[in-house]
GROMACS .gro file of C-alpha atoms in nm:
model
  394
    1UNK     CA    1  -3.003  -0.968   1.162
    2UNK     CA    2  -3.260  -1.040   1.433
    3UNK     CA    3  -3.176  -1.410   1.410
    4UNK     CA    4  -2.810  -1.334   1.484
    5UNK     CA    5  -2.912  -1.117   1.781
    6UNK     CA    6  -3.128  -1.396   1.925
    7UNK     CA    7  -2.849  -1.648   1.874
    8UNK     CA    8  -2.605  -1.413   2.046
    9UNK     CA    9  -2.841  -1.368   2.343
   10UNK     CA   10  -2.881  -1.744   2.365
   11UNK     CA   11  -2.504  -1.791   2.359
   12UNK     CA   12  -2.506  -1.978   2.030
   13UNK     CA   13  -2.271  -1.728   1.866
   14UNK     CA   14  -1.945  -1.607   2.013
   15UNK     CA   15  -1.893  -1.228   2.048
   16UNK     CA   16  -1.623  -1.205   1.780
   17UNK     CA   17  -1.825  -1.414   1.538
   18UNK     CA   18  -2.132  -1.200   1.601
   19UNK     CA   19  -1.935  -0.880   1.545
   20UNK     CA   20  -1.783  -1.007   1.219
   21UNK     CA   21  -2.127  -1.114   1.089
   22UNK     CA   22  -2.279  -0.773   1.160
   23UNK     CA   23  -1.989  -0.592   0.989
   24UNK     CA   24  -2.004  -0.827   0.691
   25UNK     CA   25  -2.381  -0.773   0.650
   26UNK     CA   26  -2.341  -0.397   0.661
   27UNK     CA   27  -2.061  -0.393   0.404
   28UNK     CA   28  -2.245  -0.635   0.173
   29UNK     CA   29  -2.547  -0.403   0.177
   30UNK     CA   30  -2.353  -0.096   0.075
   31UNK     CA   31  -2.528   0.104  -0.197
   32UNK     CA   32  -2.479   0.435  -0.368
   33UNK     CA   33  -2.661   0.710  -0.184
   34UNK     CA   34  -2.966   0.865  -0.350
   35UNK     CA   35  -2.914   1.194  -0.169
   36UNK     CA   36  -2.553   1.281  -0.256
   37UNK     CA   37  -2.424   1.302  -0.611
   38UNK     CA   38  -2.064   1.388  -0.702
   39UNK     CA   39  -2.075   1.527  -1.054
   40UNK     CA   40  -1.758   1.417  -1.233
   41UNK     CA   41  -1.584   1.676  -1.446
   42UNK     CA   42  -1.370   1.411  -1.617
   43UNK     CA   43  -1.428   1.279  -1.967
   44UNK     CA   44  -1.220   0.966  -1.917
   45UNK     CA   45  -1.186   0.687  -1.665
   46UNK     CA   46  -1.075   0.786  -1.314
   47UNK     CA   47  -0.739   0.634  -1.218
   48UNK     CA   48  -0.686   0.778  -0.870
   49UNK     CA   49  -0.894   0.901  -0.575
   50UNK     CA   50  -0.794   1.034  -0.235
   51UNK     CA   51  -0.972   1.224   0.043
   52UNK     CA   52  -0.747   1.471   0.223
   53UNK     CA   53  -0.590   1.343   0.544
   54UNK     CA   54  -0.634   1.660   0.751
   55UNK     CA   55  -1.005   1.748   0.731
   56UNK     CA   56  -1.150   1.449   0.548
   57UNK     CA   57  -1.346   1.695   0.338
   58UNK     CA   58  -1.185   1.737  -0.004
   59UNK     CA   59  -1.176   1.460  -0.264
   60UNK     CA   60  -0.894   1.466  -0.521
   61UNK     CA   61  -0.926   1.272  -0.844
   62UNK     CA   62  -0.704   1.211  -1.146
   63UNK     CA   63  -0.828   1.072  -1.478
   64UNK     CA   64  -0.715   0.928  -1.808
   65UNK     CA   65  -0.812   1.248  -1.994
   66UNK     CA   66  -0.515   1.423  -1.826
   67UNK     CA   67  -0.740   1.617  -1.588
   68UNK     CA   68  -0.743   1.648  -1.208
   69UNK     CA   69  -1.030   1.778  -0.998
   70UNK     CA   70  -1.113   1.857  -0.635
   71UNK     CA   71  -1.460   1.817  -0.479
   72UNK     CA   72  -1.596   1.940  -0.148
   73UNK     CA   73  -1.781   1.630  -0.028
   74UNK     CA   74  -1.927   1.801   0.278
   75UNK     CA   75  -2.071   2.120   0.130
   76UNK     CA   76  -2.290   2.078  -0.176
   77UNK     CA   77  -2.265   2.306  -0.478
   78UNK     CA   78  -2.642   2.305  -0.527
   79UNK     CA   79  -2.951   2.095  -0.452
   80UNK     CA   80  -3.209   1.924  -0.672
   81UNK     CA   81  -3.529   1.729  -0.614
   82UNK     CA   82  -3.680   1.983  -0.376
   83UNK     CA   83  -3.355   1.999  -0.183
   84UNK     CA   84  -3.326   1.625  -0.128
   85UNK     CA   85  -3.036   1.556  -0.367
   86UNK     CA   86  -2.706   1.730  -0.291
   87UNK     CA   87  -2.494   1.795  -0.599
   88UNK     CA   88  -2.118   1.823  -0.553
   89UNK     CA   89  -1.940   1.976  -0.852
   90UNK     CA   90  -1.565   2.027  -0.879
   91UNK     CA   91  -1.436   2.340  -0.708
   92UNK     CA   92  -1.089   2.312  -0.864
   93UNK     CA   93  -1.005   2.157  -1.199
   94UNK     CA   94  -0.699   2.143  -1.425
   95UNK     CA   95  -0.676   1.973  -1.763
   96UNK     CA   96  -0.489   1.978  -2.093
   97UNK     CA   97  -0.597   2.336  -2.157
   98UNK     CA   98  -0.399   2.453  -1.856
   99UNK     CA   99  -0.066   2.602  -1.963
  100UNK     CA  100   0.122   2.368  -1.727
  101UNK     CA  101  -0.123   2.080  -1.743
  102UNK     CA  102  -0.038   1.719  -1.821
  103UNK     CA  103  -0.050   1.603  -2.181
  104UNK     CA  104  -0.137   1.239  -2.116
  105UNK     CA  105  -0.332   1.037  -1.860
  106UNK     CA  106  -0.290   1.117  -1.490
  107UNK     CA  107  -0.216   0.788  -1.321
  108UNK     CA  108  -0.175   0.915  -0.964
  109UNK     CA  109  -0.317   1.212  -0.771
  110UNK     CA  110  -0.234   1.250  -0.401
  111UNK     CA  111  -0.265   1.518  -0.134
  112UNK     CA  112   0.030   1.664   0.047
  113UNK     CA  113  -0.010   1.488   0.384
  114UNK     CA  114   0.022   1.795   0.608
  115UNK     CA  115  -0.243   2.024   0.457
  116UNK     CA  116  -0.459   2.078   0.149
  117UNK     CA  117  -0.249   2.364   0.016
  118UNK     CA  118  -0.062   2.130  -0.219
  119UNK     CA  119  -0.143   1.824  -0.425
  120UNK     CA  120   0.074   1.604  -0.647
  121UNK     CA  121  -0.006   1.445  -0.982
  122UNK     CA  122   0.189   1.185  -1.179
  123UNK     CA  123   0.126   1.123  -1.547
  124UNK     CA  124   0.210   0.908  -1.845
  125UNK     CA  125   0.375   1.218  -1.994
  126UNK     CA  126   0.678   1.138  -1.772
  127UNK     CA  127   0.615   1.426  -1.530
  128UNK     CA  128   0.530   1.462  -1.161
  129UNK     CA  129   0.385   1.802  -1.083
  130UNK     CA  130   0.332   1.970  -0.746
  131UNK     CA  131   0.034   2.207  -0.756
  132UNK     CA  132  -0.068   2.502  -0.541
  133UNK     CA  133  -0.434   2.430  -0.466
  134UNK     CA  134  -0.538   2.795  -0.424
  135UNK     CA  135  -0.379   2.931  -0.742
  136UNK     CA  136  -0.380   2.606  -0.950
  137UNK     CA  137  -0.022   2.681  -1.049
  138UNK     CA  138   0.262   2.430  -1.078
  139UNK     CA  139   0.516   2.513  -0.809
  140UNK     CA  140   0.748   2.222  -0.886
  141UNK     CA  141   0.799   1.975  -1.168
  142UNK     CA  142   1.002   1.652  -1.173
  143UNK     CA  143   1.092   1.502  -1.509
  144UNK     CA  144   1.093   1.122  -1.492
  145UNK     CA  145   1.259   0.870  -1.727
  146UNK     CA  146   0.929   0.703  -1.824
  147UNK     CA  147   0.557   0.676  -1.757
  148UNK     CA  148   0.463   0.745  -1.396
  149UNK     CA  149   0.254   0.461  -1.255
  150UNK     CA  150   0.219   0.560  -0.890
  151UNK     CA  151   0.336   0.825  -0.642
  152UNK     CA  152   0.323   0.822  -0.262
  153UNK     CA  153   0.418   1.037   0.037
  154UNK     CA  154   0.461   0.917   0.394
  155UNK     CA  155   0.187   1.024   0.634
  156UNK     CA  156   0.428   0.986   0.927
  157UNK     CA  157   0.723   1.182   0.792
  158UNK     CA  158   0.861   1.463   1.005
  159UNK     CA  159   1.220   1.450   0.879
  160UNK     CA  160   1.171   1.449   0.503
  161UNK     CA  161   0.936   1.565   0.225
  162UNK     CA  162   0.994   1.289  -0.027
  163UNK     CA  163   0.768   1.173  -0.308
  164UNK     CA  164   0.832   0.809  -0.397
  165UNK     CA  165   0.770   0.747  -0.765
  166UNK     CA  166   0.720   0.419  -0.946
  167UNK     CA  167   0.772   0.441  -1.322
  168UNK     CA  168   0.832   0.213  -1.616
  169UNK     CA  169   1.203   0.253  -1.539
  170UNK     CA  170   1.361  -0.013  -1.316
  171UNK     CA  171   1.471   0.240  -1.053
  172UNK     CA  172   1.254   0.391  -0.781
  173UNK     CA  173   1.309   0.764  -0.756
  174UNK     CA  174   1.263   0.984  -0.449
  175UNK     CA  175   1.172   1.344  -0.532
  176UNK     CA  176   1.244   1.601  -0.261
  177UNK     CA  177   0.989   1.883  -0.240
  178UNK     CA  178   1.216   2.076  -0.003
  179UNK     CA  179   1.501   2.102  -0.256
  180UNK     CA  180   1.315   2.049  -0.583
  181UNK     CA  181   1.558   1.777  -0.687
  182UNK     CA  182   1.592   1.400  -0.675
  183UNK     CA  183   1.712   1.282  -0.335
  184UNK     CA  184   1.837   0.946  -0.458
  185UNK     CA  185   1.733   0.636  -0.651
  186UNK     CA  186   1.666   0.281  -0.533
  187UNK     CA  187   1.797   0.005  -0.759
  188UNK     CA  188   1.694  -0.359  -0.743
  189UNK     CA  189   1.388  -0.424  -0.958
  190UNK     CA  190   1.444  -0.586  -1.296
  191UNK     CA  191   1.145  -0.426  -1.465
  192UNK     CA  192   0.921  -0.123  -1.425
  193UNK     CA  193   0.791  -0.031  -1.078
  194UNK     CA  194   0.412  -0.044  -1.084
  195UNK     CA  195   0.326   0.060  -0.728
  196UNK     CA  196   0.484   0.222  -0.420
  197UNK     CA  197   0.360   0.239  -0.060
  198UNK     CA  198   0.510   0.389   0.255
  199UNK     CA  199   0.506   0.197   0.581
  200UNK     CA  200   0.248   0.299   0.842
  201UNK     CA  201   0.494   0.230   1.125
  202UNK     CA  202   0.814   0.399   1.004
  203UNK     CA  203   0.874   0.710   0.797
  204UNK     CA  204   1.193   0.557   0.655
  205UNK     CA  205   1.052   0.231   0.517
  206UNK     CA  206   0.924   0.218   0.159
  207UNK     CA  207   0.758  -0.080  -0.009
  208UNK     CA  208   0.760  -0.122  -0.386
  209UNK     CA  209   0.602  -0.368  -0.627
  210UNK     CA  210   0.739  -0.424  -0.974
  211UNK     CA  211   0.648  -0.572  -1.308
  212UNK     CA  212   0.906  -0.840  -1.228
  213UNK     CA  213   0.667  -0.980  -0.964
  214UNK     CA  214   0.888  -0.871  -0.673
  215UNK     CA  215   0.789  -0.680  -0.360
  216UNK     CA  216   1.087  -0.506  -0.203
  217UNK     CA  217   1.134  -0.325   0.126
  218UNK     CA  218   1.373  -0.032   0.150
  219UNK     CA  219   1.517   0.170   0.433
  220UNK     CA  220   1.578   0.494   0.244
  221UNK     CA  221   1.863   0.585   0.480
  222UNK     CA  222   2.067   0.290   0.352
  223UNK     CA  223   2.168   0.154   0.014
  224UNK     CA  224   1.976  -0.141  -0.125
  225UNK     CA  225   1.662  -0.317  -0.008
  226UNK     CA  226   1.659  -0.510   0.320
  227UNK     CA  227   1.379  -0.755   0.239
  228UNK     CA  228   1.235  -0.928  -0.068
  229UNK     CA  229   0.907  -1.115  -0.017
  230UNK     CA  230   0.900  -1.474  -0.136
  231UNK     CA  231   0.565  -1.640  -0.208
  232UNK     CA  232   0.719  -1.981  -0.138
  233UNK     CA  233   0.774  -1.885   0.225
  234UNK     CA  234   0.440  -1.908   0.401
  235UNK     CA  235   0.270  -1.959   0.734
  236UNK     CA  236  -0.088  -2.055   0.813
  237UNK     CA  237  -0.248  -1.746   0.961
  238UNK     CA  238  -0.066  -1.718   1.293
  239UNK     CA  239   0.280  -1.578   1.332
  240UNK     CA  240   0.556  -1.822   1.427
  241UNK     CA  241   0.637  -1.819   1.800
  242UNK     CA  242   0.926  -1.597   1.904
  243UNK     CA  243   1.179  -1.776   2.124
  244UNK     CA  244   1.273  -1.583   2.436
  245UNK     CA  245   1.640  -1.487   2.423
  246UNK     CA  246   1.696  -1.567   2.793
  247UNK     CA  247   1.542  -1.912   2.748
  248UNK     CA  248   1.752  -1.969   2.438
  249UNK     CA  249   2.066  -1.877   2.629
  250UNK     CA  250   1.979  -2.112   2.915
  251UNK     CA  251   1.928  -2.398   2.673
  252UNK     CA  252   2.254  -2.330   2.495
  253UNK     CA  253   2.447  -2.314   2.824
  254UNK     CA  254   2.296  -2.625   2.982
  255UNK     CA  255   2.329  -2.840   2.673
  256UNK     CA  256   2.667  -3.018   2.649
  257UNK     CA  257   2.862  -2.943   2.336
  258UNK     CA  258   3.085  -3.170   2.140
  259UNK     CA  259   3.429  -3.065   2.026
  260UNK     CA  260   3.309  -2.980   1.676
  261UNK     CA  261   3.015  -2.783   1.807
  262UNK     CA  262   3.221  -2.577   2.049
  263UNK     CA  263   3.465  -2.480   1.778
  264UNK     CA  264   3.171  -2.377   1.559
  265UNK     CA  265   3.029  -2.152   1.828
  266UNK     CA  266   3.367  -1.989   1.888
  267UNK     CA  267   3.417  -1.921   1.519
  268UNK     CA  268   3.087  -1.736   1.480
  269UNK     CA  269   3.104  -1.362   1.467
  270UNK     CA  270   2.861  -1.175   1.697
  271UNK     CA  271   2.548  -1.082   1.503
  272UNK     CA  272   2.391  -0.743   1.543
  273UNK     CA  273   2.017  -0.690   1.566
  274UNK     CA  274   1.875  -0.489   1.282
  275UNK     CA  275   1.559  -0.284   1.304
  276UNK     CA  276   1.375  -0.057   1.065
  277UNK     CA  277   1.393   0.247   1.288
  278UNK     CA  278   1.086   0.163   1.497
  279UNK     CA  279   1.197  -0.155   1.662
  280UNK     CA  280   1.025  -0.387   1.414
  281UNK     CA  281   1.206  -0.715   1.366
  282UNK     CA  282   1.311  -0.787   1.015
  283UNK     CA  283   1.286  -1.122   0.848
  284UNK     CA  284   1.568  -1.370   0.868
  285UNK     CA  285   1.587  -1.353   0.490
  286UNK     CA  286   1.939  -1.259   0.399
  287UNK     CA  287   2.122  -1.491   0.640
  288UNK     CA  288   2.296  -1.776   0.462
  289UNK     CA  289   2.586  -1.993   0.569
  290UNK     CA  290   2.912  -1.891   0.408
  291UNK     CA  291   3.198  -2.122   0.316
  292UNK     CA  292   3.339  -2.311   0.611
  293UNK     CA  293   3.182  -2.292   0.954
  294UNK     CA  294   3.138  -1.915   0.984
  295UNK     CA  295   2.810  -1.744   0.914
  296UNK     CA  296   2.749  -1.387   0.818
  297UNK     CA  297   2.445  -1.173   0.760
  298UNK     CA  298   2.447  -1.063   0.399
  299UNK     CA  299   2.241  -0.803   0.221
  300UNK     CA  300   1.953  -0.958   0.019
  301UNK     CA  301   2.067  -0.765  -0.284
  302UNK     CA  302   2.395  -0.957  -0.267
  303UNK     CA  303   2.227  -1.297  -0.280
  304UNK     CA  304   2.128  -1.399  -0.630
  305UNK     CA  305   1.879  -1.661  -0.509
  306UNK     CA  306   1.693  -1.432  -0.269
  307UNK     CA  307   1.720  -1.134  -0.502
  308UNK     CA  308   1.516  -1.320  -0.762
  309UNK     CA  309   1.233  -1.409  -0.524
  310UNK     CA  310   0.885  -1.317  -0.645
  311UNK     CA  311   0.563  -1.239  -0.459
  312UNK     CA  312   0.332  -1.283  -0.761
  313UNK     CA  313   0.342  -1.467  -1.092
  314UNK     CA  314   0.329  -1.146  -1.290
  315UNK     CA  315   0.335  -0.773  -1.218
  316UNK     CA  316   0.251  -0.645  -0.871
  317UNK     CA  317  -0.024  -0.392  -0.944
  318UNK     CA  318  -0.136  -0.283  -0.596
  319UNK     CA  319  -0.006  -0.255  -0.239
  320UNK     CA  320  -0.176  -0.152   0.086
  321UNK     CA  321  -0.040  -0.162   0.441
  322UNK     CA  322  -0.293  -0.206   0.721
  323UNK     CA  323  -0.327   0.082   0.966
  324UNK     CA  324  -0.163  -0.113   1.248
  325UNK     CA  325   0.142  -0.175   1.027
  326UNK     CA  326   0.127  -0.552   1.085
  327UNK     CA  327   0.017  -0.677   0.744
  328UNK     CA  328   0.055  -0.595   0.376
  329UNK     CA  329  -0.204  -0.661   0.105
  330UNK     CA  330  -0.081  -0.709  -0.249
  331UNK     CA  331  -0.258  -0.756  -0.581
  332UNK     CA  332  -0.100  -0.890  -0.898
  333UNK     CA  333  -0.162  -0.948  -1.264
  334UNK     CA  334  -0.191  -1.317  -1.177
  335UNK     CA  335  -0.538  -1.220  -1.045
  336UNK     CA  336  -0.436  -1.300  -0.689
  337UNK     CA  337  -0.469  -1.099  -0.369
  338UNK     CA  338  -0.225  -1.192  -0.093
  339UNK     CA  339  -0.185  -1.100   0.273
  340UNK     CA  340   0.170  -1.079   0.409
  341UNK     CA  341   0.288  -1.075   0.769
  342UNK     CA  342   0.534  -0.786   0.789
  343UNK     CA  343   0.715  -0.914   1.096
  344UNK     CA  344   0.810  -1.247   0.945
  345UNK     CA  345   0.783  -1.153   0.576
  346UNK     CA  346   0.571  -1.463   0.512
  347UNK     CA  347   0.263  -1.516   0.297
  348UNK     CA  348  -0.019  -1.593   0.542
  349UNK     CA  349  -0.207  -1.806   0.286
  350UNK     CA  350  -0.535  -1.626   0.354
  351UNK     CA  351  -0.776  -1.749   0.088
  352UNK     CA  352  -0.892  -1.453  -0.116
  353UNK     CA  353  -1.098  -1.590  -0.401
  354UNK     CA  354  -0.936  -1.548  -0.740
  355UNK     CA  355  -1.070  -1.248  -0.930
  356UNK     CA  356  -0.991  -1.105  -1.271
  357UNK     CA  357  -0.798  -0.784  -1.207
  358UNK     CA  358  -0.702  -0.514  -1.452
  359UNK     CA  359  -0.338  -0.562  -1.546
  360UNK     CA  360  -0.257  -0.271  -1.775
  361UNK     CA  361  -0.207  -0.019  -1.494
  362UNK     CA  362  -0.165   0.014  -1.120
  363UNK     CA  363  -0.475  -0.026  -0.905
  364UNK     CA  364  -0.562   0.149  -0.580
  365UNK     CA  365  -0.655  -0.083  -0.294
  366UNK     CA  366  -0.859   0.026   0.007
  367UNK     CA  367  -0.933  -0.153   0.332
  368UNK     CA  368  -1.215  -0.128   0.588
  369UNK     CA  369  -1.146   0.035   0.923
  370UNK     CA  370  -1.106  -0.300   1.098
  371UNK     CA  371  -0.886  -0.431   0.811
  372UNK     CA  372  -1.125  -0.725   0.765
  373UNK     CA  373  -1.224  -0.641   0.407
  374UNK     CA  374  -1.036  -0.509   0.106
  375UNK     CA  375  -1.194  -0.309  -0.175
  376UNK     CA  376  -1.047  -0.371  -0.520
  377UNK     CA  377  -1.134  -0.167  -0.833
  378UNK     CA  378  -1.191  -0.385  -1.137
  379UNK     CA  379  -1.298  -0.223  -1.463
  380UNK     CA  380  -1.656  -0.094  -1.411
  381UNK     CA  381  -1.711  -0.252  -1.066
  382UNK     CA  382  -1.557  -0.239  -0.720
  383UNK     CA  383  -1.507  -0.578  -0.559
  384UNK     CA  384  -1.483  -0.620  -0.186
  385UNK     CA  385  -1.351  -0.936  -0.038
  386UNK     CA  386  -1.273  -1.103   0.290
  387UNK     CA  387  -1.128  -1.445   0.354
  388UNK     CA  388  -1.273  -1.683   0.098
  389UNK     CA  389  -1.547  -1.450  -0.027
  390UNK     CA  390  -1.576  -1.193  -0.300
  391UNK     CA  391  -1.859  -0.958  -0.394
  392UNK     CA  392  -1.921  -0.685  -0.646
  393UNK     CA  393  -2.067  -0.337  -0.630
  394UNK     CA  394  -2.150  -0.132  -0.936
   0.00000   0.00000   0.00000
């Protein structure tokens, strides 16, 4: 570290390079603390973890033994080693013995985004349950058509209380906590839906990844998906330049047109600009020339070629949107991690080293605060990776 500081003072290292080196060294030296111990109450592997979004104090976990538990990670249950080691035992726990508990593995456990009074669990027993944290009672139950792989709620939502559910059924289902019923279903995937993720820039945009290798974007206010990511469409790192509309108009006016060209321009119908509710430009995917000279913007679900586009060679097992809403990370059973530009819908071709990922169930991705590193669970280790590098932590 001191060498980097001397090189920075001497001007041998640029500020951004120096900052990235320091952050990388700190992350690579991460170790389990010897002074804080979270005592797991589960007897099986843990499938889901989430710290509450309001206080950042309570950790919710769901495991393959059909149990869910909550831990207070700020206040210890007791101390050992002359008060040096803080032990954190579960303060709330539900399992198979509970009269309304799940019968099979809990695949997803998430907090209600507004407060810690509710939490949601999804299970392989085809049920999604909404729990009252204080009484550990089930206040709502949604029966699904198959195994529940992943559930998600929008952290931005002010107009709806929807739980998006990905199951082994081909349809994505939206469960409404306010009414206790299904709001509607989203059809488009050709196989089970392994993972779901809400946009961090719009409460209406949902992203889903399926066992068919497709990643689809949905505006839940409209029918059908508005974007399907295609791994064959790529860009090297930077976004393509956006042509100024005024400049484009000047060019089109000043350039002489032939007879055929002028008739083509006249025959075009005016095209509307589509946004996702927050002014984010959507990809040009979905625009194809129709018969003759006229063009029309068609829904991707209506185009057989685009509708069959895939983002991975195999099931999409994990999705994570960066906090700024600009990029999407995806993991697949092809043991690849990909970074997508959400404005253009293109694969940025960032080189994440190939790693063997668990393919039998959905995985939960996490990113560092600066979005420079992604943490990927893999069997008994957690791998963290940046561009071109990959490391392991037990």
